[in-house]
Amino acid sequence: MILPEVRDPRLVTVRRGGALTDADHRLLALWAALCAEHVLGLVEEEVPGDPRPRAAVEAVRSWAGGELPMMRARAVGGHAMGAARPLTGPARLAAYAAGQAACVPHVAEHDLGAAAYAIRAVHHAHPQDPSAGVGERDWQREQLPAAVRDLVLEDQARRDAICWGAFGDAGPRR
């Protein structure tokens, strides 16, 4: 569960009564795509013939560029999550990261789903290195666009507990 019971109006689009502008929504989507893409190799090594996770990353970028409708991006995200279900370990988590990224056009708060799953994928890929997940979190934070940086960091602090502790300094829980 990565979505809070009470939504932060700053992460709800203006069209739905919130404060999130279209420009910032696109920035969140592109950041989620970067987070997911950073771990795609983990799933592509496991199932090199399955295009669904990569298609999800491409779909969110197409949505952000105005080339794909939100409902289509969300559907492609669902397909990536379908690719994740039979997998285990880092590959499964990486595929879920891609699926979450493609759902950001529908619900902006899926950005942290993409980020948290990617952090967990790295954490599980390197069990001998307890700092691997924190390193991935730090890399992600370096990629944050300035316009949404504070918003994302505040949201990470607020939702860390429901995102498996992925954003804390101790790294994610297994």
Tab-separated table of C-alpha atoms in Angstrom:
chain	number	residue	atom	x	y	z
A	1	MET	CA	0.000	0.000	0.000
A	2	ILE	CA	1.619	3.223	-1.106
A	3	LEU	CA	-1.376	5.572	-1.212
A	4	PRO	CA	-2.434	7.382	1.959
A	5	GLU	CA	-5.940	7.264	3.351
A	6	VAL	CA	-6.009	11.064	3.342
A	7	ARG	CA	-4.764	12.651	0.132
A	8	ASP	CA	-2.471	15.656	0.184
A	9	PRO	CA	-4.277	18.326	-1.906
A	10	ARG	CA	-0.901	19.489	-3.231
A	11	LEU	CA	-0.687	16.128	-5.040
A	12	VAL	CA	-4.210	16.238	-6.446
A	13	THR	CA	-4.598	17.925	-9.808
A	14	VAL	CA	-6.304	21.276	-10.097
A	15	ARG	CA	-9.024	19.603	-12.225
A	16	ARG	CA	-9.891	17.372	-9.265
A	17	GLY	CA	-9.963	20.194	-6.742
A	18	GLY	CA	-6.339	20.057	-5.630
A	19	ALA	CA	-3.362	22.329	-6.131
A	20	LEU	CA	-1.135	20.266	-8.453
A	21	THR	CA	-0.540	22.043	-11.744
A	22	ASP	CA	-0.277	20.157	-15.020
A	23	ALA	CA	3.366	21.203	-15.335
A	24	ASP	CA	4.263	19.824	-11.912
A	25	HIS	CA	2.231	16.671	-12.569
A	26	ARG	CA	4.332	16.075	-15.674
A	27	LEU	CA	7.533	16.647	-13.678
A	28	LEU	CA	6.448	14.053	-11.107
A	29	ALA	CA	5.663	11.600	-13.910
A	30	LEU	CA	9.027	12.106	-15.585
A	31	TRP	CA	10.834	11.682	-12.268
A	32	ALA	CA	8.921	8.450	-11.609
A	33	ALA	CA	9.922	7.242	-15.081
A	34	LEU	CA	13.595	7.938	-14.263
A	35	CYS	CA	13.309	6.017	-10.991
A	36	ALA	CA	11.752	3.013	-12.716
A	37	GLU	CA	14.089	3.096	-15.697
A	38	HIS	CA	17.089	3.071	-13.370
A	39	VAL	CA	16.194	-0.486	-12.268
A	40	LEU	CA	14.713	-1.882	-15.496
A	41	GLY	CA	17.822	-3.978	-16.040
A	42	LEU	CA	16.848	-6.093	-13.038
A	43	VAL	CA	13.655	-7.255	-14.712
A	44	GLU	CA	15.060	-7.368	-18.229
A	45	GLU	CA	17.833	-9.736	-17.084
A	46	GLU	CA	15.216	-12.064	-15.626
A	47	VAL	CA	12.732	-11.951	-18.520
A	48	PRO	CA	14.484	-10.368	-21.498
A	49	GLY	CA	11.580	-11.051	-23.862
A	50	ASP	CA	8.918	-9.234	-21.851
A	51	PRO	CA	8.478	-5.677	-23.163
A	52	ARG	CA	5.796	-4.611	-20.654
A	53	PRO	CA	7.940	-2.912	-17.966
A	54	ARG	CA	9.920	-0.861	-20.505
A	55	ALA	CA	6.686	-0.031	-22.339
A	56	ALA	CA	5.338	1.392	-19.068
A	57	VAL	CA	8.305	3.750	-18.720
A	58	GLU	CA	7.887	4.817	-22.334
A	59	ALA	CA	4.140	5.313	-21.800
A	60	VAL	CA	4.550	7.705	-18.881
A	61	ARG	CA	7.026	9.740	-20.882
A	62	SER	CA	4.621	9.798	-23.837
A	63	TRP	CA	1.836	10.993	-21.531
A	64	ALA	CA	4.073	13.741	-20.127
A	65	GLY	CA	4.813	14.830	-23.689
A	66	GLY	CA	1.114	15.034	-24.543
A	67	GLU	CA	1.333	12.078	-26.929
A	68	LEU	CA	-0.660	9.479	-24.971
A	69	PRO	CA	-3.954	9.753	-23.084
A	70	MET	CA	-3.916	9.171	-19.340
A	71	MET	CA	-6.132	6.080	-19.549
A	72	ARG	CA	-3.765	4.430	-22.041
A	73	ALA	CA	-0.716	5.144	-19.869
A	74	ARG	CA	-2.519	3.708	-16.853
A	75	ALA	CA	-3.456	0.577	-18.817
A	76	VAL	CA	0.164	0.061	-19.884
A	77	GLY	CA	1.112	0.403	-16.217
A	78	GLY	CA	-1.340	-2.341	-15.348
A	79	HIS	CA	0.315	-4.585	-17.926
A	80	ALA	CA	3.712	-3.963	-16.320
A	81	MET	CA	2.280	-4.919	-12.946
A	82	GLY	CA	0.906	-8.051	-14.595
A	83	ALA	CA	4.453	-8.819	-15.729
A	84	ALA	CA	5.590	-8.473	-12.104
A	85	ARG	CA	3.170	-10.963	-10.563
A	86	PRO	CA	4.871	-14.240	-11.561
A	87	LEU	CA	8.346	-12.898	-10.739
A	88	THR	CA	10.183	-12.791	-7.429
A	89	GLY	CA	12.834	-10.649	-5.812
A	90	PRO	CA	14.414	-7.634	-7.504
A	91	ALA	CA	12.882	-8.379	-10.921
A	92	ARG	CA	9.369	-8.313	-9.478
A	93	LEU	CA	10.016	-5.075	-7.609
A	94	ALA	CA	11.534	-3.426	-10.694
A	95	ALA	CA	8.511	-4.379	-12.811
A	96	TYR	CA	6.209	-2.941	-10.149
A	97	ALA	CA	8.262	0.280	-10.200
A	98	ALA	CA	7.602	0.589	-13.925
A	99	GLY	CA	3.896	-0.106	-13.460
A	100	GLN	CA	3.610	2.490	-10.719
A	101	ALA	CA	5.374	5.078	-12.880
A	102	ALA	CA	2.868	4.599	-15.685
A	103	CYS	CA	0.022	5.150	-13.206
A	104	VAL	CA	1.295	8.617	-12.186
A	105	PRO	CA	-0.754	10.273	-14.970
A	106	HIS	CA	-3.883	8.892	-13.270
A	107	VAL	CA	-2.876	9.553	-9.643
A	108	ALA	CA	0.215	11.678	-9.071
A	109	GLU	CA	0.932	10.006	-5.735
A	110	HIS	CA	2.039	6.865	-7.586
A	111	ASP	CA	5.346	8.695	-8.058
A	112	LEU	CA	6.443	7.448	-4.657
A	113	GLY	CA	5.308	3.943	-5.583
A	114	ALA	CA	7.718	3.956	-8.506
A	115	ALA	CA	10.497	5.344	-6.313
A	116	ALA	CA	9.883	2.991	-3.364
A	117	TYR	CA	9.681	-0.126	-5.527
A	118	ALA	CA	12.914	0.880	-7.279
A	119	ILE	CA	14.653	1.399	-3.934
A	120	ARG	CA	13.441	-1.981	-2.725
A	121	ALA	CA	14.574	-3.625	-5.980
A	122	VAL	CA	18.123	-2.335	-5.459
A	123	HIS	CA	18.008	-3.264	-1.782
A	124	HIS	CA	17.011	-6.844	-2.633
A	125	ALA	CA	19.506	-7.081	-5.517
A	126	HIS	CA	22.369	-6.300	-3.108
A	127	PRO	CA	21.565	-8.119	0.169
A	128	GLN	CA	25.222	-7.993	1.210
A	129	ASP	CA	25.213	-4.180	1.018
A	130	PRO	CA	22.831	-2.672	3.581
A	131	SER	CA	23.415	0.809	2.152
A	132	ALA	CA	22.387	-0.070	-1.439
A	133	GLY	CA	18.782	1.054	-0.978
A	134	VAL	CA	19.834	4.308	0.640
A	135	GLY	CA	22.219	4.897	-2.250
A	136	GLU	CA	19.352	4.424	-4.705
A	137	ARG	CA	17.181	6.818	-2.675
A	138	ASP	CA	19.935	9.406	-2.746
A	139	TRP	CA	20.390	8.980	-6.519
A	140	GLN	CA	16.650	9.472	-6.998
A	141	ARG	CA	16.686	12.625	-4.914
A	142	GLU	CA	19.473	14.030	-7.067
A	143	GLN	CA	17.183	13.578	-10.091
A	144	LEU	CA	14.294	15.548	-8.574
A	145	PRO	CA	13.351	18.662	-10.533
A	146	ALA	CA	13.729	21.772	-8.378
A	147	ALA	CA	10.067	22.752	-8.900
A	148	VAL	CA	8.780	19.619	-7.099
A	149	ARG	CA	11.736	18.746	-4.870
A	150	ASP	CA	10.335	20.070	-1.587
A	151	LEU	CA	6.913	18.592	-2.291
A	152	VAL	CA	8.369	15.125	-2.958
A	153	LEU	CA	10.702	15.217	0.048
A	154	GLU	CA	7.829	16.228	2.339
A	155	ASP	CA	5.655	13.483	0.849
A	156	GLN	CA	8.433	10.925	1.343
A	157	ALA	CA	8.656	11.850	5.021
A	158	ARG	CA	4.865	11.690	5.361
A	159	ARG	CA	4.435	8.346	3.593
A	160	ASP	CA	7.660	6.560	4.514
A	161	ALA	CA	5.896	4.135	6.849
A	162	ILE	CA	3.441	2.948	4.192
A	163	CYS	CA	6.257	2.743	1.615
A	164	TRP	CA	8.206	0.098	3.576
A	165	GLY	CA	10.574	2.664	5.090
A	166	ALA	CA	12.166	3.116	1.661
A	167	PHE	CA	12.839	6.810	2.170
A	168	GLY	CA	14.417	6.662	5.626
A	169	ASP	CA	18.101	6.575	6.461
A	170	ALA	CA	17.961	2.935	7.579
A	171	GLY	CA	16.831	1.760	4.150
A	172	PRO	CA	13.712	-0.207	3.276
A	173	ARG	CA	12.264	-3.029	5.295
A	174	ARG	CA	12.237	-6.359	3.512
